[in-house]
PDB file of C-alpha atoms in Angstrom:
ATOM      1  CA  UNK A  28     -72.985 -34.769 -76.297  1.00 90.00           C
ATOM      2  CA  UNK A  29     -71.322 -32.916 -73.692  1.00 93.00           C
ATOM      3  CA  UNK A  30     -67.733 -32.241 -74.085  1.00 94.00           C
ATOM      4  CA  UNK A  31     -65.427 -30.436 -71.716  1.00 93.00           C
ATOM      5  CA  UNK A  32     -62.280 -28.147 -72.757  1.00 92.00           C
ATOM      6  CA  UNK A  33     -59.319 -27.245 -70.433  1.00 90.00           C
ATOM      7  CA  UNK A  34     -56.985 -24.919 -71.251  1.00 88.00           C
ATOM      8  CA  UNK A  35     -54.169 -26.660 -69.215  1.00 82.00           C
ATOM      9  CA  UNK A  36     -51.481 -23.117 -69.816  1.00 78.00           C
ATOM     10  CA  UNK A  37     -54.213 -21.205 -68.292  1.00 76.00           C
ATOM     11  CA  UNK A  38     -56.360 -22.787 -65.300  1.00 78.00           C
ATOM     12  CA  UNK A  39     -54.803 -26.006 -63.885  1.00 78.00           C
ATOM     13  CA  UNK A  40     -56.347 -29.235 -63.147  1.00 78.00           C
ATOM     14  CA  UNK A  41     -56.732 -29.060 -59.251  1.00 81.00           C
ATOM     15  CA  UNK A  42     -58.157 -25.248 -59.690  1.00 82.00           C
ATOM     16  CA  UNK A  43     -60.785 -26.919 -62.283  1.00 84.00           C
ATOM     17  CA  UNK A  44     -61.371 -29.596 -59.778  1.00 84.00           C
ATOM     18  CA  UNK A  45     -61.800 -27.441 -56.393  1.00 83.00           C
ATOM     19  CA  UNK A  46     -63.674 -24.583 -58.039  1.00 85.00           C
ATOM     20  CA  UNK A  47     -64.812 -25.227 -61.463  1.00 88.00           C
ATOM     21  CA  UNK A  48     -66.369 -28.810 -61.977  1.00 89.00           C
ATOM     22  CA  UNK A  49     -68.637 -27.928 -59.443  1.00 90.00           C
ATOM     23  CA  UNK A  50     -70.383 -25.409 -61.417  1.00 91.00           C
ATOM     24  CA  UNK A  51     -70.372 -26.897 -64.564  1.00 92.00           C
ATOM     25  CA  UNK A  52     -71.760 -30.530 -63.108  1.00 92.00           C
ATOM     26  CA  UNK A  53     -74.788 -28.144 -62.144  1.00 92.00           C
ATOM     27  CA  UNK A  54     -75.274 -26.263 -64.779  1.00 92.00           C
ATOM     28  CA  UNK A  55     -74.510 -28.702 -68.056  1.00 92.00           C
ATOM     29  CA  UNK A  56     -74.905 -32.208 -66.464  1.00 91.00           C
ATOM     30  CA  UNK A  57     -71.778 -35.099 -65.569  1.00 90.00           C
ATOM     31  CA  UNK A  58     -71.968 -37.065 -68.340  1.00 91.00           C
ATOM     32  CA  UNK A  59     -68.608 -35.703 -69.949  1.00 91.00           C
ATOM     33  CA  UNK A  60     -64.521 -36.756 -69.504  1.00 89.00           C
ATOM     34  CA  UNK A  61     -62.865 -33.420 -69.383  1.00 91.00           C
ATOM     35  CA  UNK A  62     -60.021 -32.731 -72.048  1.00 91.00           C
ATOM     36  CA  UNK A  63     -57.039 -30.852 -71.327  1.00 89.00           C
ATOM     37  CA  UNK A  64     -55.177 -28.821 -73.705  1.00 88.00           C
ATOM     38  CA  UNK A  65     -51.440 -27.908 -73.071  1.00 84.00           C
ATOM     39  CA  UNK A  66     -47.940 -27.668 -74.533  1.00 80.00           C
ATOM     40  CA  UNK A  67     -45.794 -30.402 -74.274  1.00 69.00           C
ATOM     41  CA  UNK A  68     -45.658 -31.139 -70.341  1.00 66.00           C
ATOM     42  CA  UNK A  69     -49.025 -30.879 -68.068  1.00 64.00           C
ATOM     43  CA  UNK A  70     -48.695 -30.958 -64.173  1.00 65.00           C
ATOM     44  CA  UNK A  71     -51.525 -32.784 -62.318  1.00 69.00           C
ATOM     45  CA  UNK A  72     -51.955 -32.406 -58.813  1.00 67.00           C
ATOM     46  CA  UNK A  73     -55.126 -34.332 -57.119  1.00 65.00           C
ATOM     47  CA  UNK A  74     -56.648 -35.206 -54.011  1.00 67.00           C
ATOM     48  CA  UNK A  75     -55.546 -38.363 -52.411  1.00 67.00           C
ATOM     49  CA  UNK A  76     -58.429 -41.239 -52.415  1.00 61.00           C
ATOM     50  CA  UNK A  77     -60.201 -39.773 -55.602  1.00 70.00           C
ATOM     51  CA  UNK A  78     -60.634 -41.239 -58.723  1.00 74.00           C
ATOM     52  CA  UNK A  79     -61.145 -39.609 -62.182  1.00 76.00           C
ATOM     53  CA  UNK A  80     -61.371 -39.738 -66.043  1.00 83.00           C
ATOM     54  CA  UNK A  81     -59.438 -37.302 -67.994  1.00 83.00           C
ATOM     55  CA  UNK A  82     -57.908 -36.605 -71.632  1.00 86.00           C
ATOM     56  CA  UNK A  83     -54.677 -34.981 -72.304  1.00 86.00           C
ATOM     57  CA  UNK A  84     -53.828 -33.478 -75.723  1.00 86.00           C
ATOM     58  CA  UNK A  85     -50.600 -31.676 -76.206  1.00 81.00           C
ATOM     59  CA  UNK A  86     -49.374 -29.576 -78.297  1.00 77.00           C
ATOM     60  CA  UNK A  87     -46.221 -30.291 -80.857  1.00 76.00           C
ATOM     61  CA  UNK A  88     -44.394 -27.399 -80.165  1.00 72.00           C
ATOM     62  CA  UNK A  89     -43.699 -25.129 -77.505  1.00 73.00           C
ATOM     63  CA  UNK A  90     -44.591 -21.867 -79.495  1.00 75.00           C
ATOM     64  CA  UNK A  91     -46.585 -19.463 -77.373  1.00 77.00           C
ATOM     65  CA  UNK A  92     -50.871 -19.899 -77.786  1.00 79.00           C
ATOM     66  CA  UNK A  93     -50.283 -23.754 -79.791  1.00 81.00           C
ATOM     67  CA  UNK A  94     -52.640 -25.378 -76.985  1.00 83.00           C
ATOM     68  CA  UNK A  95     -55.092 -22.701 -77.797  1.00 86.00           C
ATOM     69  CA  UNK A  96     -54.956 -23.307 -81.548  1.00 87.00           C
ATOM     70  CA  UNK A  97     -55.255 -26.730 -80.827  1.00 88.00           C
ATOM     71  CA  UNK A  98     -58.325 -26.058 -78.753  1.00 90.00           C
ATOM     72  CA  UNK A  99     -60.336 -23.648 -81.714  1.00 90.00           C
ATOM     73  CA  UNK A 100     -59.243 -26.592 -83.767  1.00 90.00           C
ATOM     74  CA  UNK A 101     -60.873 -29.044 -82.086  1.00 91.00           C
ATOM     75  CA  UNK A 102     -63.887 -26.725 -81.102  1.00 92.00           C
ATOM     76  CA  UNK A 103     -64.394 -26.443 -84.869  1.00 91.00           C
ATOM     77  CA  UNK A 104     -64.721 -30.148 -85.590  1.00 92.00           C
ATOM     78  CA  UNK A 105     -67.079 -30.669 -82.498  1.00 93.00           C
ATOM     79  CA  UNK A 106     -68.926 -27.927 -83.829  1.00 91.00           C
ATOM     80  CA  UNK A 107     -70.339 -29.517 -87.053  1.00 91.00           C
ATOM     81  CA  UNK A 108     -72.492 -31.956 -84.761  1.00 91.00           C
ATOM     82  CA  UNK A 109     -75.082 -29.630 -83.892  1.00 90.00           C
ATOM     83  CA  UNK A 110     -76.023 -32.167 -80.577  1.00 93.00           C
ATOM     84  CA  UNK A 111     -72.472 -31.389 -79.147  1.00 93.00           C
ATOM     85  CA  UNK A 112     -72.308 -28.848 -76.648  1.00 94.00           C
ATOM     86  CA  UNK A 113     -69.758 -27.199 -75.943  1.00 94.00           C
ATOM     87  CA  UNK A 114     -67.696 -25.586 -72.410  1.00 94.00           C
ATOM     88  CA  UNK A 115     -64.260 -23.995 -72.817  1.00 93.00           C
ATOM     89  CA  UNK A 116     -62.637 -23.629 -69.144  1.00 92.00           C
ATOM     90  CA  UNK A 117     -60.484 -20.692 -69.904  1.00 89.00           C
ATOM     91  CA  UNK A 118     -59.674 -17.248 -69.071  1.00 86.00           C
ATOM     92  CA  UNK A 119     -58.528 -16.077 -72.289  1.00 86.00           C
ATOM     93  CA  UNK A 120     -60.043 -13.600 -74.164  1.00 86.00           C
ATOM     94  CA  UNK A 121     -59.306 -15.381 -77.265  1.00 88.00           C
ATOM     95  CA  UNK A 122     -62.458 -17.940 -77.157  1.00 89.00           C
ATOM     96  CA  UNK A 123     -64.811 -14.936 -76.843  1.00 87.00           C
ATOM     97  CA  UNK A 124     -65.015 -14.876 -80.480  1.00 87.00           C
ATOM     98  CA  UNK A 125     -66.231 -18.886 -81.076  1.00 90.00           C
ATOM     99  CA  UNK A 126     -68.874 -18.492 -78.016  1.00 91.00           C
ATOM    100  CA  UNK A 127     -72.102 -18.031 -78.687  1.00 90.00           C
ATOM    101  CA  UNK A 128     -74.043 -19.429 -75.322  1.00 89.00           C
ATOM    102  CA  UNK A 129     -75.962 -21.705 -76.870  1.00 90.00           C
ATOM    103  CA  UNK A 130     -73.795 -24.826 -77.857  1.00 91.00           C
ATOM    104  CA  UNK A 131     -70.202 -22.893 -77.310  1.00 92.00           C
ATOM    105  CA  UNK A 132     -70.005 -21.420 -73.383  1.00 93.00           C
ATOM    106  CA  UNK A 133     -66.799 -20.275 -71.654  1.00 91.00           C
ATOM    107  CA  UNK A 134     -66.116 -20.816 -67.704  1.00 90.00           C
ATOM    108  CA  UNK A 135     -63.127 -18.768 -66.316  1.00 83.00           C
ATOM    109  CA  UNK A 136     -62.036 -18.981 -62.774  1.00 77.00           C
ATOM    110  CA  UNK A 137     -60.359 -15.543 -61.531  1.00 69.00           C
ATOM    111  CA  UNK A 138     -58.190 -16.147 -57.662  1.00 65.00           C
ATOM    112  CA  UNK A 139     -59.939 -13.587 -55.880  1.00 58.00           C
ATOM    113  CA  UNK A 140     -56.726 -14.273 -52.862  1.00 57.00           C
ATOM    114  CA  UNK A 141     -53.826 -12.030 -52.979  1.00 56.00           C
ATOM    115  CA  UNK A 142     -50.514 -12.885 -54.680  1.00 61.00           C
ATOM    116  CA  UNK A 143     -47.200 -11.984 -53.295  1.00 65.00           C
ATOM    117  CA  UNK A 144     -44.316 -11.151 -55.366  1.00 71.00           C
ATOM    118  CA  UNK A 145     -40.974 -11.530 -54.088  1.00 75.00           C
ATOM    119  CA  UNK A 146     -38.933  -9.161 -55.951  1.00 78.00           C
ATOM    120  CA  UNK A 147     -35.032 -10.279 -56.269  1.00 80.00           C
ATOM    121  CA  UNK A 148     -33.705  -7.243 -54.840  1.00 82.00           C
ATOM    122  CA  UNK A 149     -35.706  -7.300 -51.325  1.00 77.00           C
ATOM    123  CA  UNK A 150     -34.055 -10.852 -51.256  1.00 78.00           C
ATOM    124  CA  UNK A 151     -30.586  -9.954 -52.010  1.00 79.00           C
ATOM    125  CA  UNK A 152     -30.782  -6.988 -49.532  1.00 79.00           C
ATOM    126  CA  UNK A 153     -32.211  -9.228 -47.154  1.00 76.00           C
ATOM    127  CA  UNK A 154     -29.346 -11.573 -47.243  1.00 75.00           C
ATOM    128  CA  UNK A 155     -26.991  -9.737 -47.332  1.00 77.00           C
ATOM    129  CA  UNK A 156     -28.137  -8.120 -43.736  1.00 73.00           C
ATOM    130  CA  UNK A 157     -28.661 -11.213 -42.232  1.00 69.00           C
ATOM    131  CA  UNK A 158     -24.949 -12.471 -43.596  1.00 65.00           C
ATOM    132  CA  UNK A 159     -23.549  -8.881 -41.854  1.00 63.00           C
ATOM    133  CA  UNK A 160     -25.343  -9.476 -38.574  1.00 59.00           C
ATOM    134  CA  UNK A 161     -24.179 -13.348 -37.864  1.00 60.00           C
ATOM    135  CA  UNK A 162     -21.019 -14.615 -36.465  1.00 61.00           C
ATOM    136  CA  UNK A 163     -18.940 -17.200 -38.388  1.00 60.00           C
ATOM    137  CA  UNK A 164     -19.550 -20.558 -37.296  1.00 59.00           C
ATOM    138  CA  UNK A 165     -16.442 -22.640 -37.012  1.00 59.00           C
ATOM    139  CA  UNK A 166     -16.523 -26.939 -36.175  1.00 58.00           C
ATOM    140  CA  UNK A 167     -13.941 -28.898 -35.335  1.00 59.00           C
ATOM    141  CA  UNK A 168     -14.849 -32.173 -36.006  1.00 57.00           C
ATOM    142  CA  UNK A 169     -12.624 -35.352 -36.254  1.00 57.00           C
ATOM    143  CA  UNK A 170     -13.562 -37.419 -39.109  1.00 53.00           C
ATOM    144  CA  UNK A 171     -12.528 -41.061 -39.322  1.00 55.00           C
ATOM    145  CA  UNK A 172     -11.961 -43.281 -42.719  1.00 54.00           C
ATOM    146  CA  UNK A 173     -12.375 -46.704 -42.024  1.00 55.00           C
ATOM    147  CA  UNK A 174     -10.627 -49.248 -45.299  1.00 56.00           C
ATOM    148  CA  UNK A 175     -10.902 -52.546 -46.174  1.00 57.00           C
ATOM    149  CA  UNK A 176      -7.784 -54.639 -45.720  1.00 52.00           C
TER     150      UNK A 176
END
């Protein structure tokens, strides 16, 4: 049996979906309902007008690395059915160890697009320019209060 592992703190569930599931559909087969692996909170984003089956299995604590525990946890009970086979859908180096390519395989999924970084002192500097170079604003406005009675 086929049986899918997502580590939900590492690659998210619309990366998996746009540029993962493709590629393990082809190579291991559909037959599976993908299990993700977090903390305690999980953020799904999805296409509109698609339908899926999914499995969500939380951690009980917050501590850094529990939703990996929890995944080598539940790798080694699906392990001791030698028909099970195995994909972790990770980037973490820590699952190297349990994968052996023939009923344990790991998928990562690296951005190859550019990230910026805002850095808190470009924005500060870049308020505070654009507060020195405007002119205050003043409204008069009337304001009426309309009562009961």
């Amino acid at each position: 049996m086929l049986h899918v592992l997502l580590d939900g703190d590492n690659i998210q569930w619309e990366t998996f979906v746009d540029n993962v599931k493709k590629d393990i559909d082809e190579r291991f087969g559909t037959n599976y309902t993908p299990t993700i692996f977090c903390q305690t909170h999980v953020l799904v984003k999805f296409h509109s007008l698609r339908e899926t089956d999914l499995r969500i299995r939380a951690a009980r604590t917050t501590k850094k690395n529990a939703a990996d525990v929890r995944m080598l946890m539940e790798i080694g009970r699906l392990v001791a059915d030698p028909t099970n086979v195995i994909v972790i859908v990770s980037n973490d180096k820590i699952f190297e160890g349990v994968v052996d390519d023939e009923t344990i395989f790991q998928v990562g999924y690296r951005n190859s697009s550019k990230r910026t970084v805002i850095r808190k002192s470009v924005v500060k500097r870049a308020m505070s320019e654009l507060s020195s170079d405007m002119e205050p604003i003043y409204c008069n406005a009337i304001v009426q209060i309309r009562t009961k009675g």
